[in-house]
CSV table of C-alpha atoms in Angstrom, one decimal:
chain,number,residue,atom,x,y,z
A,805,MET,CA,46.2,-19.6,23.3
A,806,ALA,CA,44.9,-23.0,24.6
A,807,VAL,CA,45.2,-26.1,23.3
A,808,THR,CA,42.2,-28.1,23.2
A,809,LEU,CA,42.7,-32.0,24.1
A,810,GLU,CA,41.0,-33.1,20.5
A,811,GLN,CA,43.8,-31.0,19.0
A,812,ALA,CA,46.3,-32.9,21.6
A,813,ARG,CA,45.3,-35.5,20.3
A,814,ARG,CA,45.2,-35.0,17.2
A,815,VAL,CA,48.6,-33.9,17.8
A,816,GLY,CA,49.4,-37.1,19.0
A,817,TYR,CA,48.3,-39.5,16.4
A,818,THR,CA,49.5,-37.7,14.2
A,819,CYS,CA,53.2,-37.9,16.0
A,820,LEU,CA,52.9,-42.0,16.4
A,821,LYS,CA,51.6,-42.4,13.0
A,822,ALA,CA,54.4,-40.6,12.1
A,823,LEU,CA,57.0,-42.7,14.0
A,824,LEU,CA,55.1,-46.3,13.4
A,825,ARG,CA,55.6,-45.6,9.6
A,826,PHE,CA,59.1,-44.4,9.8
A,827,ALA,CA,59.8,-47.6,11.7
A,828,PHE,CA,57.9,-49.5,8.3
A,829,MET,CA,60.2,-47.7,6.7
A,830,VAL,CA,63.4,-48.5,8.3
A,831,ALA,CA,62.3,-51.9,8.5
A,832,ASN,CA,61.4,-51.9,4.6
A,833,ASN,CA,65.1,-50.9,3.7
A,834,LEU,CA,66.8,-53.3,5.8
A,835,VAL,CA,65.1,-56.3,4.3
A,836,ALA,CA,64.3,-54.9,0.5
A,837,ILE,CA,67.8,-53.2,-0.6
A,838,PRO,CA,69.9,-56.4,0.6
A,839,SER,CA,68.2,-58.7,-0.4
A,840,TYR,CA,67.9,-56.7,-3.8
A,841,VAL,CA,71.5,-56.7,-3.8
A,842,LEU,CA,71.6,-60.7,-2.8
A,843,TYR,CA,69.4,-61.7,-5.0
A,844,LEU,CA,71.8,-60.3,-8.1
A,845,ILE,CA,74.9,-61.4,-6.6
A,846,MET,CA,73.0,-65.3,-6.9
A,847,LEU,CA,72.3,-64.6,-10.4
A,848,GLN,CA,76.0,-63.5,-11.7
A,849,PRO,CA,76.3,-66.6,-13.6
A,850,LEU,CA,72.8,-65.8,-15.0
A,851,ARG,CA,74.8,-62.7,-15.9
A,852,VAL,CA,77.8,-63.9,-18.1
A,853,LEU,CA,75.7,-66.7,-19.6
A,854,ASP,CA,72.6,-64.3,-20.5
A,855,SER,CA,72.8,-61.1,-19.9
A,856,LYS,CA,69.2,-59.6,-21.1
A,857,SER,CA,67.5,-62.2,-18.7
A,858,PHE,CA,69.6,-61.5,-16.0
A,859,TRP,CA,68.8,-57.0,-16.7
A,860,TYR,CA,65.0,-58.6,-17.1
A,861,ILE,CA,65.4,-59.8,-13.8
A,862,GLU,CA,66.9,-56.9,-12.3
A,863,GLY,CA,64.3,-54.3,-13.6
A,864,VAL,CA,61.7,-56.7,-12.1
A,865,LEU,CA,63.5,-56.3,-8.6
A,866,PHE,CA,63.6,-52.7,-9.5
A,867,LYS,CA,60.6,-51.9,-10.0
A,868,TRP,CA,59.3,-53.4,-7.3
A,869,LEU,CA,61.9,-51.5,-5.3
A,870,LEU,CA,60.4,-48.7,-6.5
A,871,ALA,CA,56.6,-49.7,-5.7
A,872,MET,CA,57.0,-50.0,-2.3
A,873,VAL,CA,58.7,-46.1,-2.0
A,874,ALA,CA,55.3,-45.2,-4.2
A,875,SER,CA,53.9,-47.3,-1.5
A,876,TRP,CA,54.8,-45.2,1.6
A,877,GLY,CA,53.0,-42.0,0.2
A,878,TRP,CA,50.2,-44.0,-1.3
A,879,TRP,CA,49.2,-45.2,1.8
A,880,ALA,CA,49.7,-41.2,3.6
A,881,GLY,CA,46.8,-40.4,0.6
A,882,TYR,CA,49.7,-38.9,-1.4
A,883,THR,CA,48.0,-38.9,-4.9
A,884,VAL,CA,48.6,-38.4,-8.4
A,885,VAL,CA,46.0,-37.1,-11.4
A,886,GLU,CA,47.5,-37.1,-14.8
A,887,TRP,CA,46.4,-34.4,-17.1
A,888,GLY,CA,47.8,-33.8,-21.2
A,889,ASP,CA,49.0,-36.5,-23.5
A,890,ASP,CA,48.6,-40.0,-22.8
A,891,VAL,CA,52.3,-41.1,-22.4
A,892,LYS,CA,51.1,-44.9,-22.4
A,893,ALA,CA,51.4,-44.6,-25.9
A,894,VAL,CA,54.5,-44.4,-26.1
A,895,SER,CA,55.7,-46.7,-23.3
A,896,GLU,CA,58.0,-48.8,-25.1
A,897,ASP,CA,59.6,-46.5,-26.8
A,898,GLU,CA,62.8,-44.4,-25.8
A,899,ALA,CA,62.2,-41.0,-24.6
A,900,MET,CA,64.0,-39.0,-22.3
A,901,VAL,CA,61.2,-37.4,-19.8
A,902,LEU,CA,62.4,-33.3,-18.9
A,903,VAL,CA,60.9,-32.7,-15.6
A,904,ASN,CA,60.7,-29.1,-13.6
A,905,HIS,CA,62.2,-29.3,-9.7
A,906,GLN,CA,61.1,-28.6,-7.1
A,907,ALA,CA,61.4,-30.6,-3.9
A,908,THR,CA,63.1,-34.3,-2.7
A,909,GLY,CA,59.2,-35.6,-3.3
A,910,ASP,CA,59.3,-35.1,-6.7
A,911,VAL,CA,61.5,-38.4,-7.2
A,912,CYS,CA,58.6,-40.5,-5.1
A,913,THR,CA,55.8,-39.0,-7.6
A,914,LEU,CA,57.5,-40.3,-10.4
A,915,MET,CA,58.5,-43.1,-9.0
A,916,MET,CA,54.4,-43.4,-8.3
A,917,CYS,CA,52.7,-42.6,-11.4
A,918,LEU,CA,55.1,-44.2,-13.7
A,919,GLN,CA,54.5,-47.7,-11.9
A,920,ASP,CA,51.1,-48.4,-14.5
A,921,LYS,CA,53.5,-47.0,-17.2
A,922,GLY,CA,54.2,-50.8,-18.9
A,923,THR,CA,57.6,-52.2,-18.5
A,924,VAL,CA,59.0,-48.0,-18.1
A,925,VAL,CA,59.7,-48.3,-15.1
A,926,ARG,CA,62.4,-51.7,-14.6
A,927,GLN,CA,63.6,-50.3,-18.1
A,928,MET,CA,64.6,-46.4,-16.7
A,929,MET,CA,67.7,-44.8,-16.0
A,930,TRP,CA,67.8,-42.0,-13.9
A,931,LEU,CA,70.0,-38.8,-13.8
A,932,MET,CA,70.5,-37.9,-10.4
A,933,ASP,CA,72.2,-35.3,-8.0
A,934,HIS,CA,75.7,-37.2,-7.0
A,935,ILE,CA,74.6,-36.8,-3.2
A,936,PHE,CA,71.9,-39.7,-3.7
A,937,LYS,CA,74.8,-42.1,-4.5
A,938,TYR,CA,75.1,-41.8,-0.1
A,939,THR,CA,71.8,-42.3,0.5
A,940,ASN,CA,70.1,-45.5,1.6
A,941,PHE,CA,69.0,-46.5,-1.7
A,942,GLY,CA,72.3,-45.3,-3.6
A,943,ILE,CA,73.8,-49.0,-3.8
A,944,VAL,CA,70.5,-49.5,-6.0
A,945,SER,CA,71.1,-47.0,-8.3
A,946,LEU,CA,74.2,-48.0,-8.9
A,947,ILE,CA,73.9,-51.4,-9.8
A,948,HIS,CA,70.8,-50.7,-11.9
A,949,GLY,CA,72.9,-47.9,-13.7
A,950,ASP,CA,71.7,-44.6,-12.7
A,951,PHE,CA,74.1,-41.7,-13.3
A,952,PHE,CA,75.0,-39.5,-10.7
A,953,ILE,CA,76.0,-36.1,-11.7
A,954,ARG,CA,78.3,-33.9,-9.7
A,955,GLN,CA,76.7,-30.1,-9.8
A,956,GLY,CA,78.9,-26.6,-10.3
A,957,ARG,CA,80.7,-25.1,-13.2
A,958,ALA,CA,84.4,-26.9,-12.4
A,959,HIS,CA,82.5,-29.9,-12.8
A,960,ARG,CA,80.4,-29.6,-15.1
A,961,ASP,CA,82.7,-30.7,-18.6
A,962,GLN,CA,84.3,-33.5,-16.7
A,963,GLN,CA,80.3,-34.6,-15.8
A,964,LEU,CA,79.2,-34.4,-19.5
A,965,VAL,CA,82.1,-36.4,-20.9
A,966,LEU,CA,81.4,-38.9,-17.6
A,967,LEU,CA,78.2,-39.1,-18.9
A,968,LYS,CA,78.6,-39.8,-22.7
A,969,GLU,CA,80.5,-42.4,-21.8
A,970,HIS,CA,78.0,-44.0,-19.2
A,971,LEU,CA,75.1,-43.7,-21.8
A,972,GLU,CA,77.1,-46.0,-24.6
A,973,LYS,CA,78.5,-48.5,-21.7
A,974,TYR,CA,75.4,-48.9,-19.9
A,975,TYR,CA,71.8,-47.2,-22.1
A,976,ARG,CA,71.5,-50.3,-24.3
A,977,SER,CA,73.7,-53.0,-22.9
A,978,ARG,CA,70.8,-52.8,-20.4
A,979,ASN,CA,68.4,-52.1,-22.8
A,980,ARG,CA,67.6,-48.8,-21.3
A,981,LYS,CA,63.9,-47.0,-22.8
A,982,TRP,CA,63.3,-43.9,-21.0
A,983,ILE,CA,65.8,-41.4,-19.5
A,984,VAL,CA,64.8,-39.0,-16.7
A,985,LEU,CA,66.4,-35.8,-15.7
A,986,PHE,CA,65.9,-32.6,-13.6
A,987,PRO,CA,67.0,-29.9,-17.1
A,988,GLU,CA,67.0,-27.1,-13.9
A,989,GLY,CA,69.8,-28.9,-12.1
A,990,GLY,CA,68.6,-28.5,-8.6
A,991,PHE,CA,65.4,-27.0,-6.5
A,992,LEU,CA,63.9,-24.4,-7.3
A,993,ARG,CA,64.0,-22.7,-4.3
A,994,LYS,CA,67.2,-22.6,-3.9
A,995,ARG,CA,68.4,-22.3,-8.1
A,996,ARG,CA,65.1,-19.0,-8.7
A,997,GLU,CA,67.2,-16.1,-7.7
A,998,THR,CA,70.2,-16.8,-9.9
A,999,SER,CA,67.8,-17.9,-12.7
A,1000,GLN,CA,66.2,-14.7,-12.4
A,1001,ALA,CA,69.2,-12.8,-12.5
A,1002,PHE,CA,70.5,-14.3,-15.6
A,1003,ALA,CA,67.4,-13.9,-17.3
A,1004,LYS,CA,67.4,-10.0,-16.6
A,1005,LYS,CA,70.6,-9.9,-17.7
A,1006,ASN,CA,70.3,-11.6,-21.1
A,1007,ASN,CA,66.7,-10.5,-21.7
A,1008,LEU,CA,65.0,-13.7,-21.0
A,1009,PRO,CA,61.6,-13.9,-19.0
A,1010,PHE,CA,61.1,-13.5,-15.9
A,1011,LEU,CA,60.1,-17.3,-14.5
A,1012,LYS,CA,58.7,-18.1,-11.1
A,1013,HIS,CA,57.5,-21.3,-11.0
A,1014,VAL,CA,60.2,-22.9,-12.7
A,1015,THR,CA,64.1,-21.8,-13.6
A,1016,LEU,CA,66.0,-21.5,-17.1
A,1017,PRO,CA,67.1,-25.3,-17.5
A,1018,ARG,CA,70.6,-26.1,-18.2
A,1019,LEU,CA,71.9,-27.5,-21.8
A,1020,GLY,CA,74.4,-29.6,-21.0
A,1021,ALA,CA,73.3,-33.3,-20.0
A,1022,THR,CA,70.2,-32.4,-22.4
A,1023,GLN,CA,72.4,-32.2,-25.4
A,1024,VAL,CA,74.8,-35.6,-24.7
A,1025,ILE,CA,71.4,-37.3,-24.3
A,1026,LEU,CA,70.3,-35.9,-27.5
A,1027,LYS,CA,73.8,-36.7,-29.1
A,1028,THR,CA,74.6,-39.9,-27.9
A,1029,LEU,CA,71.2,-41.6,-28.1
A,1030,VAL,CA,69.7,-40.4,-31.3
A,1031,ALA,CA,69.9,-43.0,-34.1
A,1032,PRO,CA,71.7,-41.4,-37.0
A,1033,GLN,CA,69.4,-41.1,-39.3
A,1034,GLU,CA,66.9,-38.8,-37.6
A,1035,ASN,CA,70.2,-36.0,-36.3
A,1036,GLY,CA,73.1,-37.6,-38.3
A,1037,THR,CA,74.7,-38.4,-35.9
A,1038,PRO,CA,77.0,-41.8,-33.3
A,1039,ALA,CA,74.0,-43.4,-31.5
A,1040,GLY,CA,76.5,-44.5,-28.8
A,1041,GLY,CA,77.9,-47.7,-30.0
A,1042,ASP,CA,77.4,-49.3,-33.2
A,1043,ALA,CA,77.9,-53.2,-32.1
A,1044,VAL,CA,74.8,-52.2,-29.2
A,1045,ILE,CA,73.2,-50.8,-31.5
A,1046,LYS,CA,73.5,-53.5,-33.9
A,1047,GLU,CA,72.5,-56.1,-31.6
A,1048,SER,CA,69.8,-54.2,-29.8
A,1049,LYS,CA,68.3,-52.9,-33.4
A,1050,SER,CA,67.5,-49.7,-31.1
A,1051,LYS,CA,65.5,-47.1,-33.4
A,1052,GLY,CA,67.0,-44.7,-30.9
A,1053,LEU,CA,65.6,-42.1,-29.2
A,1054,GLN,CA,61.9,-41.6,-30.4
A,1055,TRP,CA,60.7,-39.3,-28.1
A,1056,VAL,CA,61.0,-36.0,-26.0
A,1057,ILE,CA,58.2,-36.2,-22.6
A,1058,ASP,CA,58.3,-32.8,-21.1
A,1059,THR,CA,57.1,-33.7,-17.8
A,1060,THR,CA,55.7,-30.7,-15.3
A,1061,ILE,CA,55.1,-31.2,-12.1
A,1062,ALA,CA,52.3,-28.9,-10.1
A,1063,TYR,CA,51.5,-28.9,-5.7
A,1064,PRO,CA,48.3,-27.6,-4.5
A,1065,LYS,CA,49.3,-24.5,-3.3
A,1066,GLY,CA,53.1,-24.5,-5.1
A,1067,GLU,CA,53.7,-26.2,-2.0
A,1068,PRO,CA,55.6,-29.2,-2.7
A,1069,ILE,CA,56.3,-32.7,-0.8
A,1070,ASP,CA,59.6,-33.7,0.1
A,1071,ILE,CA,60.7,-36.5,1.0
A,1072,GLN,CA,60.1,-36.8,4.8
A,1073,THR,CA,56.7,-35.5,4.4
A,1074,TRP,CA,56.8,-39.0,2.1
A,1075,ILE,CA,58.0,-40.8,4.6
A,1076,LEU,CA,56.1,-39.9,7.9
A,1077,GLY,CA,53.0,-38.7,6.4
A,1078,TYR,CA,52.4,-35.9,8.9
A,1079,ARG,CA,50.8,-33.6,6.2
A,1080,GLN,CA,46.9,-34.0,5.1
A,1081,PRO,CA,46.6,-36.4,2.0
A,1082,THR,CA,47.5,-34.3,-1.1
A,1083,VAL,CA,46.6,-34.6,-4.7
A,1084,THR,CA,50.2,-34.0,-6.9
A,1085,HIS,CA,49.4,-33.2,-10.8
A,1086,VAL,CA,51.8,-34.0,-13.7
A,1087,HIS,CA,51.1,-32.9,-17.0
A,1088,TYR,CA,52.7,-34.6,-20.2
A,1089,ARG,CA,53.8,-32.9,-23.4
A,1090,ILE,CA,55.1,-35.7,-25.8
A,1091,PHE,CA,57.4,-34.1,-28.6
A,1092,PRO,CA,58.7,-36.2,-31.8
A,1093,VAL,CA,62.6,-36.1,-31.1
A,1094,LYS,CA,63.0,-35.4,-34.9
A,1095,ASP,CA,61.4,-31.9,-34.2
A,1096,VAL,CA,63.9,-31.2,-31.6
A,1097,PRO,CA,66.5,-29.1,-32.9
A,1098,ALA,CA,70.3,-30.4,-32.8
A,1099,GLU,CA,73.1,-27.2,-33.1
A,1100,PRO,CA,73.2,-25.9,-29.2
A,1101,GLU,CA,72.0,-22.8,-30.3
A,1102,ALA,CA,68.8,-24.1,-31.4
A,1103,LEU,CA,68.6,-26.3,-28.3
A,1104,THR,CA,68.9,-23.8,-26.0
A,1105,HIS,CA,65.8,-21.7,-27.7
A,1106,TRP,CA,63.8,-24.4,-27.5
A,1107,LEU,CA,64.6,-26.0,-24.2
A,1108,TYR,CA,64.1,-22.5,-22.5
A,1109,GLN,CA,60.7,-22.3,-24.6
A,1110,ARG,CA,59.6,-25.7,-22.5
A,1111,PHE,CA,60.0,-24.3,-19.5
A,1112,ILE,CA,58.6,-21.1,-20.4
A,1113,GLU,CA,55.2,-22.9,-21.4
A,1114,LYS,CA,56.0,-25.3,-18.3
A,1115,GLU,CA,55.7,-21.5,-16.5
A,1116,ASP,CA,52.5,-20.8,-18.1
A,1117,LEU,CA,50.5,-24.1,-17.3
A,1118,LEU,CA,52.0,-23.2,-13.5
A,1119,THR,CA,50.4,-20.3,-13.1
A,1120,HIS,CA,47.2,-21.1,-14.8
A,1121,PHE,CA,47.6,-23.9,-12.7
A,1122,TYR,CA,47.8,-22.3,-9.4
A,1123,GLU,CA,45.2,-20.1,-10.7
A,1124,THR,CA,42.3,-22.7,-11.6
A,1125,GLY,CA,43.3,-25.6,-9.7
A,1126,ALA,CA,43.5,-27.1,-13.6
A,1127,PHE,CA,45.7,-27.5,-16.3
A,1128,PRO,CA,44.4,-26.3,-19.4
A,1129,PRO,CA,43.5,-27.7,-22.6
A,1130,LEU,CA,45.5,-29.3,-25.0
A,1131,GLN,CA,45.4,-27.9,-28.0
A,1132,GLY,CA,42.1,-28.7,-30.1
A,1133,GLN,CA,40.2,-29.4,-27.1
A,1134,THR,CA,37.7,-27.2,-25.4
A,1135,LYS,CA,38.1,-28.9,-22.1
A,1136,ALA,CA,41.0,-30.2,-20.2
A,1137,ILE,CA,40.7,-34.1,-19.2
A,1138,SER,CA,42.5,-35.6,-16.2
A,1139,ARG,CA,43.2,-39.6,-15.2
A,1140,GLU,CA,43.6,-40.2,-11.3
A,1141,MET,CA,46.4,-42.5,-11.4
A,1142,THR,CA,45.4,-45.8,-9.1
A,1143,LEU,CA,47.4,-48.6,-7.7
A,1144,SER,CA,46.4,-51.7,-6.4
A,1145,ASN,CA,46.8,-52.2,-2.3
A,1146,LEU,CA,46.5,-56.0,-2.9
A,1147,TRP,CA,49.7,-55.6,-5.2
A,1148,LEU,CA,52.0,-53.1,-2.9
A,1149,VAL,CA,51.1,-55.6,0.4
A,1150,GLY,CA,52.1,-58.8,-2.4
A,1151,ILE,CA,55.0,-57.1,-3.1
A,1152,GLN,CA,56.2,-55.9,0.6
A,1153,SER,CA,55.1,-59.2,1.9
A,1154,LEU,CA,57.9,-60.7,-0.5
A,1155,ALA,CA,60.4,-58.5,0.4
A,1156,PHE,CA,60.0,-59.3,4.2
A,1157,LEU,CA,59.6,-62.9,3.3
A,1158,SER,CA,62.9,-62.1,1.3
A,1159,GLY,CA,64.6,-60.9,4.0
A,1160,GLY,CA,63.8,-63.9,6.4
A,1161,MET,CA,64.8,-66.1,3.5
A,1162,TRP,CA,68.2,-64.2,3.6
A,1163,TYR,CA,69.0,-64.1,7.0
A,1164,CYS,CA,68.4,-67.5,7.4
A,1165,ILE,CA,70.8,-69.2,4.9
A,1166,LEU,CA,73.5,-66.4,6.2
A,1167,GLN,CA,72.7,-67.8,9.1
A,1168,TYR,CA,73.3,-71.5,8.4
A,1169,PHE,CA,76.6,-70.4,6.4
A,1170,TYR,CA,78.2,-68.9,9.2
A,1171,HIS,CA,77.0,-71.4,11.6
A,1172,CYS,CA,78.7,-74.0,9.1
A,1173,LEU,CA,82.0,-71.7,8.8
A,1174,PHE,CA,82.3,-71.0,12.3
């Protein structure tokens, strides 16, 4: 089929736009991430004198970095519509967020839709695959205190021990509130066949849009972070709890991400913006942690039920283009998530100004020394 002039122009424009966006992203990373690191190096005396203030400032810088990532998708027309419970109501409480996993764009989507949830972004901890430690954002996540988990049966027991130690050491000492994890342990396309075979062998429901979750990390988080009065187990570090007066983990937020036609956005698309503007749909259900069982068998059943419900939610969404109404509602209510372009421009401008400032400072010291 012959390519028309109009089609050639459209392809050319898309390629040029993708190239310019990629160049901007690279420049953005080259100034923003080193600036984050250098600011925190400069603030190390404050960390010794007033740890709480140090981690407050680090959290603000962390939120700005995530906002920059969100801006790449926002300006490409990748927006979010939210359904279900309003999680802003629990944004100041401790919560565990369980998310289905389809592609690398899931993380970018969360970075975007949690931006307007109060202090959540600057006080959250992420559990992510260890491979992300070696990406451009790895140094930021290491400093922030996120946990990199190594997948595979051979590493599983050791990783759960390390996760418990990590939570006890960093979660409350850095005033974290939300912890985000993907219990499926990998992308849908990679795990679906194995999950379906496991379900068939164990007489469990056949799932197409999600996979059966793994228990380990969820159980460790609950055992470590739930206050003793709620499940009878230690909450991880008595001295830290006494100091922070934490109520412990109070909520589990079951989060379901749905893409139109089941076509997820990956990180390459998020950066290059070659896909047409897309609305991603995010559904929330909030469960009090006191209603979550602590015993492994009961917790496994409870967690499986959440993902069976996700399957039903996604099936309904793909058939109708909307999520079903909550119990007691006659019609599902959606909320369009918005970001301020002025705020995003301000953050990007601050990043480039910071990059210029640090370049001048380092140049000055270089000339003084040499």
